[in-house]
Coordinates of C-alpha atoms in Angstrom, one line a residue:
V1 CA 34.1 80.5 12.8
P2 CA 35.1 77.2 14.6
R3 CA 32.8 76.4 17.4
S4 CA 33.8 74.8 20.7
K5 CA 33.1 71.1 21.3
A6 CA 30.6 71.8 24.0
V7 CA 28.6 74.2 21.7
L8 CA 28.6 71.7 18.9
D9 CA 27.4 68.9 21.2
G10 CA 24.6 71.2 22.3
V11 CA 23.6 71.8 18.7
D12 CA 23.6 68.0 18.0
T13 CA 21.3 67.3 21.0
F14 CA 19.0 70.2 20.1
L15 CA 18.7 69.2 16.4
L16 CA 17.9 65.6 17.2
K17 CA 15.2 66.5 19.8
T18 CA 13.6 69.0 17.4
L19 CA 13.6 66.4 14.6
H20 CA 12.0 63.7 16.8
S21 CA 9.4 66.0 18.1
N22 CA 8.4 67.4 14.7
I23 CA 8.8 64.4 12.5
G24 CA 5.0 64.0 11.9
T25 CA 4.7 67.6 10.6
C26 CA 7.8 67.3 8.5
C27 CA 6.6 64.2 6.7
S28 CA 3.7 66.0 5.1
R29 CA 5.7 68.7 3.5
R30 CA 7.1 68.8 -0.1
M31 CA 9.5 71.6 0.1
S32 CA 12.0 71.4 -2.8
G33 CA 15.4 70.8 -1.1
K34 CA 14.3 72.3 2.2
D35 CA 13.4 69.2 4.2
P36 CA 14.3 69.6 7.9
L37 CA 16.1 66.2 7.9
L38 CA 18.3 67.3 5.1
G39 CA 19.0 70.5 6.9
A40 CA 20.1 68.5 10.0
L41 CA 22.2 66.2 7.9
K42 CA 24.0 69.2 6.4
A43 CA 24.6 70.6 9.9
F44 CA 26.2 67.4 11.1
I45 CA 28.4 67.1 8.0
L46 CA 29.7 70.7 8.5
A47 CA 30.4 69.8 12.1
L48 CA 32.4 66.8 11.1
Q49 CA 34.3 68.7 8.4
A50 CA 35.5 71.1 11.1
E51 CA 37.1 68.2 13.0
E52 CA 40.4 66.6 12.4
S53 CA 40.6 63.7 9.9
P54 CA 40.2 60.8 10.1
I55 CA 36.8 60.7 11.8
T56 CA 36.7 57.9 14.4
D57 CA 34.2 56.4 16.8
E58 CA 35.3 58.9 19.4
N59 CA 33.9 61.8 17.4
P60 CA 30.8 63.2 19.2
H61 CA 29.1 64.1 16.0
L62 CA 29.3 60.6 14.4
A63 CA 26.3 59.1 16.3
P64 CA 23.9 62.0 15.5
L65 CA 25.0 61.9 11.8
C66 CA 24.2 58.2 11.7
E67 CA 20.9 58.7 13.4
V68 CA 19.8 61.3 10.9
L69 CA 20.9 59.1 8.0
E70 CA 18.8 56.3 9.5
M71 CA 15.8 58.5 9.9
I72 CA 16.0 59.5 6.2
L73 CA 16.3 55.9 5.0
R74 CA 13.4 54.9 7.2
R75 CA 11.0 57.7 6.5
G76 CA 8.0 56.9 4.3
I77 CA 8.6 53.1 3.9
R78 CA 5.3 51.5 2.9
Q79 CA 4.5 48.6 5.2
P80 CA 2.8 45.5 3.7
V81 CA -0.9 45.3 4.6
L82 CA -0.9 41.7 5.6
G83 CA 2.8 41.3 6.3
I84 CA 3.9 40.0 9.7
K85 CA 7.5 41.3 9.3
K86 CA 7.9 45.1 9.5
R87 CA 9.9 46.5 6.6
D88 CA 13.1 48.4 7.4
Y89 CA 15.7 50.0 5.1
W90 CA 17.9 46.9 5.6
H91 CA 15.3 44.7 3.8
W92 CA 15.7 46.6 0.5
L93 CA 19.4 46.9 0.9
E94 CA 19.8 43.1 1.1
Q95 CA 17.7 42.7 -2.0
L96 CA 19.6 45.3 -4.0
P97 CA 22.1 42.8 -5.6
Q98 CA 19.2 40.6 -6.9
H99 CA 17.2 43.4 -8.4
D100 CA 20.0 45.7 -9.8
T101 CA 21.4 44.3 -13.0
C102 CA 24.1 46.9 -13.8
G103 CA 26.9 44.6 -12.7
R104 CA 28.8 47.3 -10.8
L105 CA 27.9 46.2 -7.3
T106 CA 31.0 44.4 -6.3
Q107 CA 32.1 46.5 -3.3
L108 CA 28.5 47.1 -2.3
C109 CA 27.8 43.4 -2.4
L110 CA 30.8 42.6 -0.2
A111 CA 29.7 45.1 2.4
L112 CA 26.1 43.8 2.3
E113 CA 27.3 40.2 2.6
K114 CA 29.5 41.1 5.6
A115 CA 26.6 42.8 7.4
S116 CA 24.3 39.9 6.6
N117 CA 26.7 37.3 7.9
C118 CA 27.8 39.3 11.0
K119 CA 27.0 37.1 14.1
K120 CA 27.2 40.1 16.4
V121 CA 24.0 41.8 15.1
L122 CA 20.7 39.9 15.2
T123 CA 18.1 42.3 14.0
A124 CA 17.3 44.1 10.7
Q125 CA 18.1 47.4 12.6
G126 CA 21.5 46.1 13.7
K127 CA 22.4 44.8 10.2
G128 CA 21.4 48.0 8.6
R129 CA 23.6 50.0 11.0
H130 CA 26.5 47.6 10.5
F131 CA 26.2 48.3 6.7
L132 CA 26.0 52.1 7.2
R133 CA 29.2 52.1 9.2
Q134 CA 31.0 50.0 6.5
A135 CA 29.6 52.3 3.9
L136 CA 31.1 55.4 5.6
N137 CA 34.5 53.7 5.8
K138 CA 34.4 52.5 2.2
K139 CA 32.6 55.6 0.7
L140 CA 29.6 53.5 -0.5
L141 CA 26.6 55.4 0.7
A142 CA 26.0 57.5 -2.4
A143 CA 26.5 54.5 -4.6
A144 CA 23.9 52.5 -2.7
I145 CA 21.3 55.3 -3.1
Q146 CA 22.1 55.7 -6.8
H147 CA 21.6 52.0 -7.4
L148 CA 18.2 52.2 -5.5
M149 CA 17.2 55.1 -7.8
H150 CA 17.2 52.9 -10.9
T151 CA 15.8 49.8 -9.2
S152 CA 12.1 50.7 -9.5
K153 CA 10.8 47.6 -7.7
L154 CA 12.6 48.6 -4.5
L155 CA 12.1 52.3 -4.9
E156 CA 8.3 51.7 -4.9
W157 CA 8.7 50.8 -1.2
Y158 CA 8.8 54.6 -0.5
E159 CA 5.8 56.8 -0.3
P160 CA 6.5 59.9 -2.5
A161 CA 4.5 62.3 -0.3
L162 CA 6.2 61.1 3.0
S163 CA 9.7 60.2 2.2
V164 CA 13.0 61.7 1.0
L165 CA 14.0 58.8 -1.2
G166 CA 10.6 58.6 -2.9
N167 CA 10.5 62.4 -3.6
E168 CA 12.4 63.4 -6.7
D169 CA 12.8 67.0 -5.4
L170 CA 14.5 65.8 -2.3
T171 CA 16.5 62.9 -3.7
E172 CA 18.9 65.2 -5.6
P173 CA 20.0 67.4 -2.6
F174 CA 20.3 64.2 -0.5
L175 CA 22.6 62.6 -3.0
S176 CA 24.7 65.8 -3.1
L177 CA 25.2 65.6 0.6
L178 CA 26.1 61.9 0.4
L179 CA 28.8 62.8 -2.2
V180 CA 30.2 65.3 0.3
V181 CA 30.2 62.5 2.9
S182 CA 32.0 60.2 0.4
D183 CA 34.9 62.8 0.3
M184 CA 35.4 62.5 4.1
N185 CA 37.8 60.1 5.7
F186 CA 36.1 57.8 8.2
C187 CA 38.1 55.2 10.2
L188 CA 35.4 53.3 12.2
D189 CA 35.9 50.0 14.0
V190 CA 33.3 47.9 12.3
E191 CA 34.1 45.0 14.5
N192 CA 32.7 47.0 17.4
S193 CA 29.1 46.0 16.5
S194 CA 27.6 43.9 19.3
F195 CA 25.4 46.7 20.6
L196 CA 24.2 48.1 17.2
D197 CA 20.9 46.2 17.7
D198 CA 20.2 48.5 20.7
S199 CA 22.0 51.8 20.0
W200 CA 24.1 54.0 17.8
L201 CA 26.1 54.8 20.9
L202 CA 28.9 52.3 20.9
P203 CA 30.9 50.9 23.9
V204 CA 34.7 51.1 24.4
A205 CA 36.1 47.9 22.8
D206 CA 39.7 46.8 23.6
T207 CA 41.9 43.9 22.5
Y208 CA 43.5 41.7 25.2
E209 CA 46.4 39.5 24.0
T210 CA 47.7 36.9 26.4
V211 CA 50.2 34.1 26.4
P212 CA 49.3 30.4 26.6
C213 CA 48.9 29.4 30.2
R214 CA 47.3 26.7 32.4
E215 CA 44.8 28.9 34.0
L216 CA 43.7 32.3 32.6
G217 CA 41.8 33.1 35.8
M218 CA 38.5 34.7 34.6
V219 CA 35.2 33.7 36.2
L220 CA 32.4 34.0 33.6
K221 CA 28.6 34.4 33.7
Y222 CA 26.3 33.8 30.7
L223 CA 23.5 36.3 30.6
N224 CA 21.1 37.3 27.9
G225 CA 23.4 36.2 25.1
R226 CA 26.5 37.9 26.6
I227 CA 29.5 36.5 28.5
F228 CA 30.3 38.7 31.5
I229 CA 33.5 38.6 33.6
T230 CA 32.4 38.4 37.2
D231 CA 35.6 37.8 39.0
I232 CA 39.4 37.5 38.6
I233 CA 41.2 34.7 40.3
P234 CA 44.2 35.9 42.5
G235 CA 47.6 34.9 41.1
S236 CA 46.2 34.1 37.7
Q237 CA 47.4 35.4 34.3
A238 CA 44.4 37.8 34.1
E239 CA 45.3 39.3 37.4
V240 CA 49.0 39.7 36.5
D241 CA 48.1 41.4 33.1
E242 CA 45.7 43.9 34.9
F243 CA 43.7 44.4 31.7
V244 CA 40.2 43.0 32.1
M245 CA 37.8 44.1 34.8
T246 CA 34.8 42.6 36.4
G247 CA 31.7 43.6 34.5
D248 CA 33.4 43.6 31.1
I249 CA 32.0 41.4 28.3
I250 CA 34.1 38.9 26.3
D251 CA 32.9 39.7 22.7
E252 CA 35.1 37.3 20.8
I253 CA 38.1 35.0 21.2
N254 CA 40.7 34.7 18.3
G255 CA 38.1 36.2 15.9
I256 CA 35.2 33.8 17.0
S257 CA 32.2 35.8 18.0
L258 CA 30.6 34.8 21.4
R259 CA 27.4 36.8 20.8
K260 CA 24.3 34.6 21.8
S261 CA 26.7 31.7 22.7
P262 CA 25.3 28.8 24.8
N263 CA 26.6 28.1 28.3
G264 CA 30.2 26.7 28.1
Q265 CA 31.0 28.0 24.6
A266 CA 33.9 30.2 25.8
G267 CA 35.5 27.1 27.4
F268 CA 35.0 25.1 24.2
V269 CA 36.7 27.9 22.1
L270 CA 39.6 28.1 24.6
Q271 CA 40.1 24.4 24.5
K272 CA 40.2 24.6 20.7
F273 CA 43.1 27.1 20.9
K274 CA 44.9 25.3 23.8
G275 CA 48.6 26.0 23.8
K276 CA 48.3 29.0 21.5
P277 CA 48.4 32.8 22.1
L278 CA 44.9 34.2 22.8
N279 CA 43.4 37.3 21.4
F280 CA 40.3 38.5 23.3
R281 CA 37.9 41.2 22.1
I282 CA 36.7 42.9 25.4
I283 CA 33.7 45.2 25.6
R284 CA 34.1 47.6 28.6
W285 CA 31.3 48.4 31.0
K286 CA 33.0 51.7 31.6
W287 CA 32.5 54.3 28.8
R288 CA 34.9 57.2 27.8
D289 CA 33.5 59.5 30.5
G290 CA 34.3 57.0 33.3
K291 CA 30.6 56.2 33.8
I292 CA 28.7 53.1 33.0
Y293 CA 28.0 52.6 29.3
K294 CA 24.2 53.4 29.2
P295 CA 23.0 50.6 26.9
M296 CA 24.7 48.1 29.2
L297 CA 23.0 49.4 32.3
P298 CA 20.0 47.0 32.2
L299 CA 22.3 44.0 31.7
L300 CA 24.5 45.1 34.6
K301 CA 21.4 45.4 36.9
L302 CA 20.4 41.8 35.9
L303 CA 24.0 40.6 36.5
Q304 CA 23.9 42.2 39.9
E305 CA 20.8 40.2 40.8
E306 CA 22.5 37.0 39.6
V307 CA 25.9 37.8 41.2
P308 CA 25.2 39.9 44.4
D309 CA 28.9 40.1 45.2
L310 CA 29.7 41.8 41.9
R311 CA 31.7 45.0 42.3
L312 CA 32.5 47.5 39.5
N313 CA 35.7 49.5 40.0
F314 CA 35.0 53.2 39.7
E315 CA 38.3 54.2 41.3
K316 CA 40.2 56.9 39.5
P317 CA 43.9 56.2 38.7
T318 CA 46.5 57.7 40.9
E319 CA 48.6 60.6 39.7
E320 CA 51.6 58.3 39.4
C321 CA 49.6 55.8 37.2
E322 CA 48.2 58.6 35.0
A323 CA 51.8 59.8 34.4
K324 CA 52.7 56.3 33.2
C325 CA 49.7 55.5 31.1
L326 CA 51.1 56.9 27.9
E327 CA 50.2 54.4 25.1
D328 CA 46.7 52.9 24.5
G329 CA 46.0 53.0 28.2
R330 CA 49.0 50.7 29.0
L331 CA 51.3 51.2 31.9
L332 CA 54.7 52.3 30.6
Y333 CA 57.7 52.8 32.9
M334 CA 60.1 55.7 32.4
L335 CA 63.5 54.1 33.1
K336 CA 67.2 54.5 32.4
Y337 CA 68.9 51.9 30.2
M338 CA 72.4 51.3 31.5
G339 CA 73.7 48.9 28.8
K340 CA 74.2 45.2 28.3
V341 CA 77.0 42.6 28.5
N342 CA 77.4 39.0 27.2
V343 CA 77.6 36.5 30.0
G344 CA 78.4 33.4 28.1
M345 CA 76.5 30.2 27.4
Y346 CA 74.8 29.9 30.8
G347 CA 71.8 32.1 31.5
G348 CA 70.8 31.1 35.1
K349 CA 70.0 33.7 37.8
E350 CA 73.4 33.4 39.3
V351 CA 75.0 35.3 36.3
L352 CA 73.0 38.4 37.3
D353 CA 75.5 38.9 40.2
Q354 CA 78.3 39.1 37.6
G355 CA 76.4 40.8 34.7
I356 CA 74.8 43.7 36.5
P357 CA 78.1 45.0 38.2
T358 CA 80.0 44.5 34.9
V359 CA 77.5 46.8 33.1
L360 CA 77.5 49.4 35.9
D361 CA 81.4 49.4 36.1
K362 CA 81.5 50.5 32.4
R363 CA 79.8 53.8 33.4
L364 CA 78.2 54.2 30.0
P365 CA 75.9 57.2 29.6
P366 CA 72.4 56.1 30.6
R367 CA 69.6 56.4 28.1
D368 CA 66.1 57.6 29.0
V369 CA 63.7 54.9 27.8
S370 CA 60.1 53.8 28.1
F371 CA 59.8 50.2 29.2
D372 CA 56.6 48.3 28.3
V373 CA 55.9 45.0 30.1
K374 CA 53.3 43.5 27.8
E375 CA 51.3 40.2 28.0
T376 CA 53.7 38.4 25.7
E377 CA 56.9 40.5 25.6
V378 CA 58.9 43.4 26.9
I379 CA 59.7 46.4 24.7
C380 CA 62.2 49.1 25.4
T381 CA 62.0 52.4 23.4
D382 CA 64.4 55.3 23.3
K383 CA 62.5 58.4 24.5
S384 CA 64.4 61.0 22.4
S385 CA 64.3 59.1 19.1
S386 CA 61.2 56.8 19.6
K387 CA 63.4 54.0 18.3
V388 CA 62.9 50.5 19.7
L389 CA 66.2 49.5 21.4
F390 CA 65.1 45.9 22.0
H391 CA 62.0 43.7 22.4
H392 CA 62.0 40.2 23.7
Q393 CA 59.3 37.5 24.0
Y394 CA 59.1 35.9 27.4
P395 CA 60.4 32.5 26.1
E396 CA 63.7 34.3 25.3
V397 CA 64.1 35.4 28.9
S398 CA 66.1 33.0 31.0
C399 CA 66.1 35.0 34.3
V400 CA 65.3 38.3 35.9
G401 CA 66.2 39.9 39.2
R402 CA 68.4 42.3 41.1
C403 CA 72.1 42.0 42.2
L404 CA 72.4 41.2 45.9
G405 CA 74.1 44.1 47.8
N406 CA 73.8 46.5 44.9
N407 CA 71.7 49.5 44.1
G408 CA 68.1 48.5 44.9
K409 CA 66.7 50.4 42.0
V410 CA 68.7 48.5 39.4
F411 CA 67.6 45.2 37.9
G412 CA 68.7 43.0 35.0
F413 CA 67.4 40.1 32.9
C414 CA 69.2 37.7 30.6
V415 CA 68.0 36.8 27.1
A416 CA 69.3 34.4 24.5
D417 CA 71.1 36.2 21.6
F418 CA 70.3 33.3 19.1
P419 CA 67.2 31.5 20.5
E420 CA 66.6 29.9 17.1
A421 CA 70.1 28.2 17.2
P422 CA 70.5 26.5 20.7
G423 CA 73.8 25.0 19.8
R424 CA 75.6 28.3 19.5
C425 CA 73.4 30.3 21.8
T426 CA 74.9 32.7 24.4
F427 CA 73.1 35.1 26.8
D428 CA 73.1 38.9 27.1
C429 CA 72.4 40.6 30.5
L430 CA 70.4 43.8 30.0
V431 CA 70.5 46.3 32.8
L432 CA 68.0 49.1 33.7
E433 CA 67.6 51.6 36.5
C434 CA 64.2 52.4 38.0
N435 CA 62.9 55.4 39.9
S436 CA 62.4 53.6 43.1
E437 CA 62.9 50.2 44.7
Q438 CA 59.2 49.7 44.8
E439 CA 59.0 50.2 41.0
C440 CA 61.9 47.9 40.5
D441 CA 60.2 45.1 42.5
E442 CA 57.0 45.6 40.5
I443 CA 58.7 45.3 37.1
V444 CA 60.7 42.2 38.2
R445 CA 57.5 40.6 39.5
R446 CA 55.6 41.3 36.3
I447 CA 58.4 39.9 34.0
A448 CA 58.8 36.9 36.3
A449 CA 55.0 36.3 36.1
G450 CA 55.0 36.5 32.3
F451 CA 57.9 34.0 32.2
K452 CA 56.2 31.7 34.7
H453 CA 53.0 31.6 32.6
T454 CA 54.9 30.7 29.4
E455 CA 57.4 28.3 30.9
W456 CA 55.2 25.2 30.6
F457 CA 54.4 26.0 27.0
V458 CA 58.0 26.3 26.0

């Protein structure tokens, strides 16, 4: 019988608390196939199987599953008597390619190499967790354990009386469960890894794409190997885009990780990509429940001491905003597309006084559309068919505005029909009707700002 999400979440919490409180007792038992950790693993697998596929980072049973897997891999590892470095499961994983001679480790080696080279994780725990998330995506978990089973030098790390992997009676049911996991479809964001050193609970990570501009407008603070956004400069590109928030962390820029970066590194990377579109990986301080992401709380307290004026925005979006946030949290406008007309070879703002009335005089049936004003372009999509009617990069836009003395809810903008061939280029005037004059002003302002921030680059 399918259980409710709340009930399953309660089961997850209860199982993990029970496992942690009784782990010492459990380790001394040799119960053929009846180890409590394997029972918990089976329960979490069943819970995930009851969910829709693919399984993503938003699934509440994912973190408990990973925690139990880690407990199994960690349990019973023999520690060197005189060794300074404590052994963890990652240490045998990274040695697997050198000790296993079967020659069938290609995919496994690639995943291990990626975890080893990931600059966002700094500890053996973080690298092990990074590998486990890759292994779930690529269905490699069972293969890794099977290779361990015939690598005696590494298998000796596990104490038979205390571990699952060193106990032949428990290894077989464990492998059977991993084969079930391999049949499941995981779609995890392995790039969201900067907090794996600290927790299996991962933050919300978003991608912020912005156009080349003179001043992006984010004030940064370097703290404990992280780069925090502490302020947004009024009138800047960052304020216009309304994407980043104070308290967020810049995780990477154009694929370059900024974890443990020295002071000034973000500016150096931005200078390297001067004049090019920028792609930021942003870690949100706000988690999915609207509260502070718990592993970030100690860092935010330190940040507050360093920047006393720092303010986190806990405000809930208005009903109007909630009605418009329809796609990946972006603000979409529900408008009416009135049509377009060619206005000739001149695309200055003066032609709007001619183009907008011409379209309205045609009295064409308006089309209900969603209008997305993005960082680098505008996209208009037909609501009924979900077909993109047009999308234009800001460098293609020559002007935007309303027609004087006309309906205050109608605006138009001109775009080049053949921007790649300036010699034979003419301009089309596209006309849309908003729900209010205020909404119309807002859209015109956002398009104009996007054009302004790209004008110098063009």
